[in-house]
Coordinates of C-alpha atoms in Angstrom, one line a residue:
Chain A
M1 CA -0.2 0.3 -0.2
V2 CA 1.6 3.6 -1.2
T3 CA 0.8 6.2 1.8
E4 CA 1.5 9.3 1.5
H5 CA 4.1 9.4 3.6
S6 CA 6.1 6.9 1.3
M7 CA 5.0 8.6 -1.6
R8 CA 6.8 12.1 -0.2
G9 CA 9.2 10.3 0.4
R10 CA 9.8 8.9 -3.2
L11 CA 8.6 11.9 -4.3
A12 CA 12.3 13.9 -2.6
E13 CA 14.1 11.5 -3.7
L14 CA 13.4 11.5 -7.4
L15 CA 13.5 15.5 -6.8
A16 CA 16.9 15.3 -5.5
A17 CA 17.9 13.1 -8.3
E18 CA 16.7 15.8 -10.8
A19 CA 18.9 18.4 -9.1
A20 CA 22.2 16.1 -8.8
A21 CA 21.1 16.0 -13.3
D22 CA 20.7 12.2 -12.0
L23 CA 17.2 10.9 -13.2
S24 CA 16.5 8.7 -15.5
A25 CA 13.6 8.5 -18.5
T26 CA 11.9 6.5 -16.6
E27 CA 12.4 8.5 -13.3
R28 CA 11.2 11.3 -14.8
E29 CA 8.4 10.1 -16.5
E30 CA 7.4 9.1 -12.7
L31 CA 8.4 12.5 -10.8
E32 CA 6.1 14.4 -13.5
R33 CA 3.7 11.7 -12.4
L34 CA 4.4 12.8 -8.9
L35 CA 4.3 16.9 -9.3
A36 CA 0.9 16.6 -10.6
P37 CA -0.4 17.6 -7.4
A38 CA 2.7 18.5 -5.9
P39 CA 3.6 22.2 -4.7
A40 CA 6.8 23.9 -7.0
A41 CA 8.6 25.7 -4.1
D42 CA 10.1 21.7 -2.8
R43 CA 11.3 21.3 -6.5
E44 CA 13.0 24.4 -6.1
Q45 CA 14.2 23.9 -2.1
L46 CA 16.4 20.7 -4.1
M47 CA 17.9 22.2 -6.6
R48 CA 18.6 25.4 -4.8
A49 CA 20.2 23.2 -2.1
A50 CA 22.5 21.3 -5.1
G51 CA 23.2 25.2 -6.1
L52 CA 24.3 26.1 -2.7
A53 CA 26.4 23.0 -2.2
Q54 CA 28.1 24.1 -5.7
V55 CA 29.0 27.2 -4.1
V56 CA 30.1 25.9 -1.4
F57 CA 32.7 23.3 -2.9
I58 CA 33.9 25.9 -5.3
H59 CA 34.4 28.3 -2.7
G60 CA 36.8 26.1 -0.6
D61 CA 38.5 24.5 -4.1
A62 CA 40.9 27.9 -4.8
R63 CA 42.3 25.8 -8.1
A64 CA 39.0 25.8 -9.9
A65 CA 38.1 29.1 -8.9
R66 CA 38.6 31.5 -11.8
P67 CA 38.2 35.3 -13.2
L68 CA 35.4 35.5 -15.6
P69 CA 37.7 36.3 -18.8
G70 CA 38.0 39.5 -20.6
A71 CA 35.7 39.2 -23.7
L72 CA 33.4 37.4 -22.3
R73 CA 32.7 39.2 -19.9
E74 CA 32.7 42.1 -22.3
R75 CA 30.2 39.9 -24.3
L76 CA 28.4 39.4 -21.3
R77 CA 28.1 43.5 -21.1
R78 CA 27.2 44.1 -23.8
Q79 CA 24.5 40.9 -24.6
G80 CA 23.3 42.9 -20.8
D81 CA 22.7 46.1 -23.0
A82 CA 20.9 44.5 -25.7
W83 CA 19.1 42.5 -23.1
Q84 CA 17.9 46.3 -20.7
A85 CA 17.3 47.9 -24.6
G86 CA 15.4 45.0 -25.7
R87 CA 12.8 45.5 -22.2
N88 CA 12.8 48.9 -22.4
A89 CA 11.7 48.5 -26.2
A90 CA 9.2 46.2 -24.9
A91 CA 7.9 47.8 -22.5
G92 CA 8.0 51.1 -24.3
T93 CA 10.1 52.7 -21.9
T94 CA 13.0 53.0 -24.9
T95 CA 15.5 56.2 -24.1
V96 CA 18.3 58.1 -25.1
A97 CA 20.3 56.3 -23.3
D98 CA 19.1 53.3 -24.7
L99 CA 20.1 54.4 -27.5
D100 CA 23.3 56.0 -26.9
V101 CA 24.7 52.8 -25.5
A102 CA 23.4 50.8 -28.4
R103 CA 25.1 52.8 -30.5
R104 CA 28.2 53.3 -28.2
R105 CA 28.7 49.4 -27.8
R106 CA 28.6 48.6 -31.5
E107 CA 31.6 51.2 -32.2
E108 CA 32.9 49.2 -29.8
V109 CA 33.0 46.1 -31.2
R110 CA 32.9 47.3 -34.7
P111 CA 36.5 48.5 -36.0
A112 CA 36.5 52.3 -37.8
T113 CA 37.9 49.4 -41.0
A114 CA 35.3 47.0 -40.4
T115 CA 31.9 46.5 -42.5
P116 CA 29.3 47.7 -41.5
S117 CA 26.9 44.7 -40.6
V118 CA 23.5 46.5 -39.9
A119 CA 22.3 46.8 -42.7
A120 CA 20.0 49.6 -43.2
P121 CA 15.8 48.2 -44.8
T122 CA 15.6 48.3 -47.7
P123 CA 12.2 49.8 -48.5
G124 CA 9.6 47.4 -50.1
A125 CA 11.8 44.0 -49.2
A126 CA 13.9 42.8 -46.8
T127 CA 12.7 44.2 -43.6
P128 CA 14.7 45.9 -40.7
S129 CA 15.1 42.7 -38.8
A130 CA 17.4 41.6 -41.7
G131 CA 19.4 44.1 -40.1
T132 CA 18.9 44.2 -36.9
A133 CA 19.9 40.4 -36.6
S134 CA 23.6 41.6 -37.2
A135 CA 22.5 44.3 -34.7
I136 CA 21.8 40.8 -32.4
G137 CA 24.8 39.3 -33.3
N138 CA 26.8 41.7 -31.5
A139 CA 25.7 40.4 -28.4
R140 CA 25.9 36.7 -29.1
S141 CA 28.7 33.9 -28.4
S142 CA 32.0 33.8 -30.9
N143 CA 30.8 30.0 -30.5
P144 CA 29.6 27.7 -33.3
R145 CA 26.7 26.2 -31.5
R146 CA 25.4 29.4 -29.4
G147 CA 22.2 30.5 -31.5
L148 CA 19.5 33.1 -30.7
A149 CA 17.5 30.2 -29.8
G150 CA 19.0 30.4 -25.7
L151 CA 18.5 34.4 -25.9
G152 CA 14.1 34.1 -25.4
W153 CA 12.1 36.5 -25.5
Y154 CA 14.8 39.5 -24.9
A155 CA 16.5 38.8 -28.5
A156 CA 12.9 39.4 -29.5
A157 CA 12.8 42.7 -27.7
A158 CA 16.3 43.2 -28.9
V159 CA 15.2 43.3 -32.1
L160 CA 12.4 46.2 -32.1
A161 CA 15.4 47.7 -29.8
A162 CA 17.3 47.9 -32.4
A163 CA 14.6 48.5 -35.0
L164 CA 13.9 51.5 -33.4
V165 CA 17.7 52.2 -33.2
L166 CA 17.8 52.5 -36.9
R167 CA 15.1 54.2 -37.0
V168 CA 15.8 56.8 -34.5
L169 CA 19.5 57.1 -34.6
P170 CA 21.7 60.0 -36.4
G171 CA 25.3 60.2 -37.5
P172 CA 26.8 57.7 -39.2
V173 CA 24.9 54.4 -38.3
G174 CA 21.7 56.2 -40.0
A175 CA 23.9 56.8 -42.7
A176 CA 25.1 54.0 -43.3
P177 CA 25.4 53.4 -47.2
D178 CA 22.6 50.2 -47.9
P179 CA 23.5 46.8 -48.2
A180 CA 23.0 47.2 -52.2
D181 CA 25.6 50.5 -52.9
R182 CA 28.4 48.1 -49.8
R183 CA 28.0 45.1 -51.6
A184 CA 28.6 46.9 -55.3
A185 CA 31.9 48.5 -53.5
L186 CA 32.8 45.4 -52.3
L187 CA 32.1 42.8 -56.1
Q188 CA 35.1 46.4 -57.3
A189 CA 37.0 47.0 -54.7
A190 CA 37.8 43.5 -53.4
P191 CA 40.9 41.1 -54.9
D192 CA 39.0 38.5 -53.6
V193 CA 35.5 38.7 -53.5
V194 CA 33.5 35.1 -55.4
R195 CA 30.1 35.8 -56.6
I196 CA 27.7 32.4 -56.4
A197 CA 25.2 31.9 -57.2
W198 CA 22.3 30.0 -56.0
G199 CA 21.6 26.7 -57.2
P200 CA 18.2 25.8 -58.1
S201 CA 16.0 24.7 -55.9
T202 CA 13.9 21.5 -55.3
E203 CA 11.9 22.5 -52.2
A204 CA 7.9 24.0 -52.3
G205 CA 8.3 27.4 -53.1
F206 CA 11.6 27.9 -53.3
A207 CA 11.7 26.3 -56.8
S208 CA 11.9 30.7 -58.6
A209 CA 14.3 31.5 -55.8
D210 CA 17.4 33.5 -57.4
G211 CA 19.9 35.8 -56.9
D212 CA 23.6 35.2 -55.3
V213 CA 26.8 35.4 -52.9
V214 CA 29.1 37.6 -53.1
W215 CA 32.3 37.2 -50.4
S216 CA 35.7 38.1 -49.1
T217 CA 37.4 36.4 -47.7
E218 CA 40.0 38.7 -46.7
R219 CA 37.7 41.4 -45.5
Q220 CA 34.7 38.6 -44.2
E221 CA 31.9 41.2 -45.7
G222 CA 29.7 39.5 -48.4
Y223 CA 25.9 39.8 -49.3
L224 CA 22.9 37.4 -50.6
R225 CA 21.0 38.8 -53.3
L226 CA 17.6 36.7 -53.3
A227 CA 14.5 37.4 -55.2
G228 CA 11.1 35.3 -55.2
L229 CA 11.8 34.2 -51.7
P230 CA 8.9 33.1 -50.0
P231 CA 8.3 35.9 -47.4
N232 CA 8.4 34.3 -44.0
D233 CA 6.4 35.4 -40.6
P234 CA 9.2 36.1 -38.7
A235 CA 7.2 35.5 -35.1
R236 CA 7.0 32.2 -36.6
E237 CA 10.1 31.5 -38.6
Q238 CA 13.0 32.5 -39.7
Y239 CA 15.3 32.6 -42.2
Q240 CA 19.0 31.4 -41.4
L241 CA 22.2 31.4 -43.3
W242 CA 24.9 28.8 -43.0
V243 CA 28.4 29.4 -44.6
V244 CA 30.1 25.6 -44.6
D245 CA 33.8 26.3 -44.2
P246 CA 36.4 22.9 -44.5
D247 CA 39.0 24.6 -42.6
R248 CA 36.9 24.6 -39.4
D249 CA 34.6 22.1 -38.1
A250 CA 32.1 20.0 -39.0
R251 CA 29.6 22.6 -37.9
P252 CA 28.4 24.8 -40.5
V253 CA 29.7 28.6 -39.2
D254 CA 26.1 30.8 -38.2
G255 CA 25.4 33.2 -40.8
G256 CA 22.7 34.8 -39.2
V257 CA 19.5 35.5 -39.4
F258 CA 17.0 37.3 -41.4
D259 CA 13.7 38.1 -42.8
V260 CA 11.9 38.6 -46.0
G261 CA 9.3 40.8 -46.4
P262 CA 6.7 40.8 -49.8
G263 CA 8.3 42.1 -52.4
G264 CA 11.0 42.4 -55.1
E265 CA 15.3 41.1 -54.9
V266 CA 16.9 42.0 -50.8
I267 CA 19.8 42.6 -50.5
I268 CA 21.2 40.6 -46.8
P269 CA 24.9 41.2 -45.3
I270 CA 26.3 38.2 -44.4
D271 CA 26.6 38.6 -40.0
A272 CA 29.3 35.1 -39.7
K273 CA 29.7 34.4 -36.3
L274 CA 33.2 33.4 -37.0
R275 CA 36.1 34.0 -39.0
V276 CA 34.7 32.3 -42.6
G277 CA 38.9 30.7 -44.0
R278 CA 37.8 28.4 -47.3
P279 CA 33.9 29.1 -47.7
A280 CA 32.7 26.0 -49.1
A281 CA 29.3 26.7 -49.8
F282 CA 26.6 29.3 -48.3
A283 CA 23.4 27.4 -47.3
I284 CA 19.6 29.0 -45.9
T285 CA 16.9 27.6 -43.7
L286 CA 14.4 27.7 -42.5
E287 CA 14.1 27.7 -38.7
K288 CA 12.1 29.2 -35.1
P289 CA 13.1 32.4 -34.5
G290 CA 16.0 33.5 -33.8
G291 CA 17.7 30.8 -35.5
V292 CA 18.8 27.5 -34.3
V293 CA 22.5 26.0 -33.1
V294 CA 22.4 23.7 -35.2
S295 CA 19.9 22.8 -37.8
D296 CA 18.0 20.0 -39.6
G297 CA 16.2 21.9 -41.7
P298 CA 16.2 20.8 -45.0
L299 CA 18.7 23.1 -47.2
L300 CA 15.8 25.6 -49.3
L301 CA 19.1 27.2 -51.3
V302 CA 23.0 26.4 -51.8
A303 CA 25.1 28.3 -53.4
A304 CA 28.5 26.4 -53.7
V305 CA 31.7 27.3 -54.5
S306 CA 33.2 26.1 -57.2
G307 CA 36.7 24.0 -57.6
Chain B
M1 CA 47.1 35.9 -0.8
A2 CA 44.9 36.2 2.4
S3 CA 44.3 40.2 1.8
C4 CA 43.8 39.7 -2.0
M5 CA 40.7 37.2 -1.5
M6 CA 39.1 39.4 1.1
A7 CA 39.3 42.1 -1.2
T8 CA 37.8 40.6 -4.3
A9 CA 34.9 38.4 -2.1
S10 CA 34.5 41.8 -0.7
S11 CA 33.9 43.0 -5.0
F12 CA 31.9 39.2 -5.6
R13 CA 29.1 40.1 -3.0
P14 CA 26.4 42.4 -4.1
P15 CA 26.3 46.0 -1.8
A16 CA 22.8 46.1 -1.9
V17 CA 22.6 43.3 0.3
R18 CA 24.9 44.5 3.4
S19 CA 22.6 44.3 6.3
R20 CA 23.2 44.4 10.0
R21 CA 22.2 40.8 10.4
R22 CA 24.2 38.2 11.5
A23 CA 24.1 34.5 10.4
A24 CA 22.1 32.2 12.8
S25 CA 24.5 30.6 15.4
P26 CA 25.9 27.3 14.2
A27 CA 23.4 25.3 16.2
T28 CA 20.6 26.4 14.5
A29 CA 21.4 27.8 11.6
P30 CA 18.5 28.3 8.7
Y31 CA 18.1 31.3 6.5
V32 CA 17.1 33.7 7.0
A33 CA 16.0 37.0 4.7
P34 CA 18.3 40.3 4.9
V35 CA 17.0 42.9 7.4
T36 CA 17.3 45.5 5.3
T37 CA 15.3 48.2 3.2
Q38 CA 18.0 48.5 0.6
K39 CA 17.8 46.4 -3.0
T40 CA 19.6 43.9 -4.2
I41 CA 21.0 43.8 -7.6
L42 CA 18.6 41.8 -8.9
E43 CA 15.8 43.7 -7.2
R44 CA 17.4 46.3 -8.8
I45 CA 17.1 44.7 -12.2
A46 CA 13.5 43.9 -11.6
A47 CA 13.3 47.7 -11.0
G48 CA 14.5 48.5 -14.2
D49 CA 17.7 50.0 -12.7
Q50 CA 20.0 50.0 -15.5
A51 CA 22.6 49.9 -14.1
A52 CA 22.1 47.1 -12.0
V53 CA 22.7 44.7 -14.9
Q54 CA 26.0 45.2 -15.5
E55 CA 26.6 44.5 -11.4
C56 CA 25.3 41.3 -11.8
I57 CA 28.1 40.4 -14.2
D58 CA 30.6 41.8 -12.4
A59 CA 28.7 40.4 -8.8
Y60 CA 28.1 37.0 -9.7
G61 CA 30.4 36.8 -12.8
D62 CA 33.8 35.0 -11.5
L63 CA 31.2 32.6 -9.2
I64 CA 29.0 31.2 -12.5
W65 CA 32.3 31.2 -14.9
S66 CA 34.0 28.8 -12.2
L67 CA 31.0 27.1 -12.1
A68 CA 30.3 26.8 -15.3
R69 CA 34.0 25.5 -15.7
R70 CA 33.7 22.8 -12.9
F71 CA 30.6 21.6 -14.0
L72 CA 31.0 20.8 -17.9
R73 CA 35.2 21.0 -17.5
N74 CA 35.1 22.7 -21.1
D75 CA 36.0 26.2 -21.1
A76 CA 33.1 26.8 -24.8
D77 CA 30.6 24.9 -23.6
A78 CA 31.4 27.1 -20.7
E79 CA 30.8 29.8 -22.3
D80 CA 28.2 29.2 -23.8
A81 CA 26.2 28.4 -20.0
V82 CA 27.4 31.2 -18.3
Q83 CA 25.3 33.3 -21.5
D84 CA 22.1 31.4 -21.2
I85 CA 22.5 31.8 -17.3
F86 CA 23.1 35.4 -17.1
I87 CA 20.1 35.8 -19.8
D88 CA 18.0 33.4 -17.6
L89 CA 19.3 35.2 -14.4
W90 CA 18.2 38.5 -15.6
G91 CA 14.8 37.4 -17.1
S92 CA 14.1 35.4 -13.9
S93 CA 15.2 39.2 -11.9
G94 CA 11.3 39.7 -11.4
R95 CA 11.0 35.9 -9.6
Y96 CA 14.0 36.7 -6.7
D97 CA 12.3 36.7 -3.6
R98 CA 15.2 37.7 -0.5
S99 CA 12.7 36.2 1.8
V100 CA 13.0 32.4 0.6
A101 CA 16.9 32.5 -0.6
S102 CA 19.9 34.4 -0.6
E103 CA 21.0 36.4 -3.5
V104 CA 24.0 33.9 -3.8
A105 CA 21.1 30.7 -3.6
F106 CA 18.5 32.3 -6.4
V107 CA 21.9 33.4 -8.4
S108 CA 23.5 29.6 -8.0
T109 CA 19.8 27.7 -8.8
I110 CA 19.2 29.6 -11.9
A111 CA 22.9 28.2 -13.2
R112 CA 22.7 24.6 -11.8
R113 CA 19.5 24.4 -14.0
R114 CA 21.4 25.5 -16.7
L115 CA 24.5 23.5 -16.6
I116 CA 22.1 20.2 -16.5
D117 CA 20.8 21.4 -19.6
R118 CA 24.1 22.2 -20.9
L119 CA 25.1 18.5 -19.4
R120 CA 22.4 17.1 -20.4
S121 CA 22.3 18.4 -24.3
F122 CA 26.3 17.5 -25.3
K123 CA 26.5 14.3 -22.7
R124 CA 30.1 15.6 -21.4
K125 CA 31.8 12.7 -20.5
P126 CA 33.7 13.6 -17.2
G127 CA 37.3 13.8 -17.5
M128 CA 36.7 13.7 -21.0
D129 CA 38.1 17.1 -22.0
S130 CA 41.3 18.6 -20.0
L131 CA 41.5 22.2 -18.4
D132 CA 44.1 23.6 -16.9
D133 CA 43.3 23.5 -13.3
E134 CA 46.6 25.7 -12.1
E135 CA 45.9 27.8 -9.5
A136 CA 45.0 31.0 -10.7
S137 CA 47.6 33.6 -9.4
D138 CA 46.9 36.1 -7.0
A139 CA 46.9 38.5 -9.6
M140 CA 43.8 37.5 -11.2
Q141 CA 42.0 35.8 -7.9
P142 CA 38.3 35.0 -8.7
A143 CA 36.1 36.4 -5.9
V144 CA 34.6 32.8 -5.0
L145 CA 36.5 32.2 -2.5
A146 CA 34.6 33.2 0.6
P147 CA 30.9 32.9 1.7
N148 CA 29.6 36.4 3.0
E149 CA 28.4 37.1 6.0
E150 CA 24.5 37.9 4.5
E151 CA 24.4 34.9 3.2
A152 CA 23.2 32.6 5.8
D153 CA 21.9 30.0 3.5
V154 CA 25.2 29.2 2.5
A155 CA 26.5 28.9 5.6
V156 CA 24.6 26.9 6.5
V157 CA 25.0 24.2 3.3
E158 CA 28.4 24.9 4.7
R159 CA 28.0 23.5 8.0
V160 CA 25.9 20.7 6.7
L161 CA 28.9 19.7 4.2
A162 CA 31.7 20.0 7.3
T163 CA 30.3 17.9 9.8
M164 CA 29.2 15.4 6.6
E165 CA 31.5 11.8 6.5
P166 CA 34.3 12.7 4.2
E167 CA 32.9 9.9 1.8
H168 CA 30.0 11.0 1.5
R169 CA 31.3 15.0 0.9
E170 CA 33.0 13.2 -1.9
I171 CA 30.1 11.7 -3.3
L172 CA 28.3 15.1 -3.0
S173 CA 31.4 17.2 -4.6
L174 CA 32.2 14.2 -7.5
S175 CA 28.1 14.7 -8.0
L176 CA 26.7 17.9 -8.2
Y177 CA 29.7 20.2 -8.6
E178 CA 32.2 18.0 -10.9
G179 CA 29.2 16.7 -12.6
Y180 CA 29.9 13.3 -12.7
S181 CA 27.8 10.3 -13.4
H182 CA 26.8 8.2 -10.5
S183 CA 27.7 5.7 -12.5
E184 CA 31.4 6.7 -13.0
I185 CA 31.3 7.6 -9.3
A186 CA 30.7 4.2 -8.0
E187 CA 33.4 2.9 -10.8
R188 CA 35.7 6.0 -9.5
L189 CA 35.2 5.2 -6.1
S190 CA 34.3 1.8 -6.1
L191 CA 30.9 1.2 -5.0
P192 CA 28.0 -0.1 -5.9
L193 CA 25.2 2.7 -8.1
G194 CA 22.7 1.9 -5.8
T195 CA 24.9 3.4 -2.6
V196 CA 26.0 6.7 -4.3
K197 CA 22.2 7.4 -5.8
T198 CA 20.9 7.0 -2.2
R199 CA 23.9 9.1 -0.5
V200 CA 23.4 11.9 -3.3
R201 CA 19.7 11.4 -3.0
R202 CA 19.5 11.8 0.8
G203 CA 22.2 14.8 1.5
L204 CA 20.6 16.9 -0.9
I205 CA 17.9 16.3 1.2
Y206 CA 19.1 16.6 3.8
I207 CA 20.3 19.5 3.4
R208 CA 17.3 20.5 2.1
D209 CA 15.6 19.9 4.9
Q210 CA 17.9 22.3 6.8
L211 CA 17.8 24.6 4.7
N212 CA 14.4 25.2 5.9
I213 CA 14.6 24.8 9.5
T214 CA 12.7 28.6 10.6
P215 CA 14.1 30.2 13.2
D216 CA 11.4 29.5 15.5
S217 CA 11.2 25.6 15.1
A218 CA 14.9 26.1 15.2
E219 CA 14.6 27.4 17.9
E220 CA 11.6 24.2 19.8
A221 CA 14.7 22.2 18.6
A222 CA 17.5 23.9 20.8
S223 CA 15.5 24.2 23.9

């Protein structure tokens, strides 16, 4: 006979196993079943006990205690700014300070000679978030395994904030050349620039997609030219670019997410999160908003570099 | 060295939680919420204080980074985890309730959840990755090395662990802190798997129970 006492004991045991990261699939199912009528506080308390134990162990382990690396600290600061700006934007309280911070951070991140990574919206073509993917990219990890998914609602809010920045900020950011002009300049000036046409797609809805990829490894700058892509609903899904680089590792480099609105041709700046050494192909998938770390979706368009 | 540790430990602490209360006596040792009208960093983040988000990184960055590195044993994973943890932390700041736990307890709970998520997703094999475990030099001594007197819940857990059998404590350390699976611990310590599981689970439940002792119940128990 199962008494309430024994059930509580079993629940505590399973919660402890969860907090100790040692829950089997069967136990997880059992836990969820037992948890239904149980207060959430039980779960929180055991996780807190485990968390505090970790803190005590690190207090006593001088060999393991390390300062946060400077580059990661700076990345977190940028994320913090973006998170704050996103929250304010979501609350309708975006301030001049937010905009200043966003602009300052971007200028800090981007060397004077670097590629402008924020696209001015192309009227009637790409939506503003095509450019803001890059703005958010500044707040993202440089690790290839990290996607926007982990940023949650903050990312969406930051997109909104960045869009506001694009519209409101005067000066160099607002006056950034159109992506089409930058693409043309790259084609003209970069000695190593390559131009690769998108291959034919067999995916439904993408057969008539057209355009090309322009890329300069030396400048780490590139643009997608796309026509005939079905418009996406950014609230449900976003296009994501991947750069296959055999010099890196098995995983393609995240090239950023972008949106396509109704209308004609769009030019999307490539926002590679890692240095691309030897691009072998560029591919586009359709992912959840913010993109993914590893895509298992079909390749909608591929531009393969010959040779 | 000691003075350096004290200085950095002090900088690790959220300044806003400094209060007049001292941790409870070792005999009772329940968690008691700090009596202060000053807002903690998380409360300030929840209130929209712009500076608090950055202060949060300064206050908890070293701690979270050290925990992530130790638990995941891989710097790249740890970097990702730290970013996940901070984003979660800022977004969850509105849920922080100082009457329930200290701020560092809230932070470490969120960190733990995210670390477990990451461990599960990457199926890391502890011991397979190499970490440079050289002791940090004095010049870069991280601010994670001493508990704050206002963090009574940390003190409770410290006392519980200090009074535990060394073998039980080691099992908890390997499981909770270093991220080893129970089967790996069993193999390493030549113990039956069931024994490891039981000790970890009961150890955690015991810590939880000690944290849940209210001041009133502790006084009753002591009288």
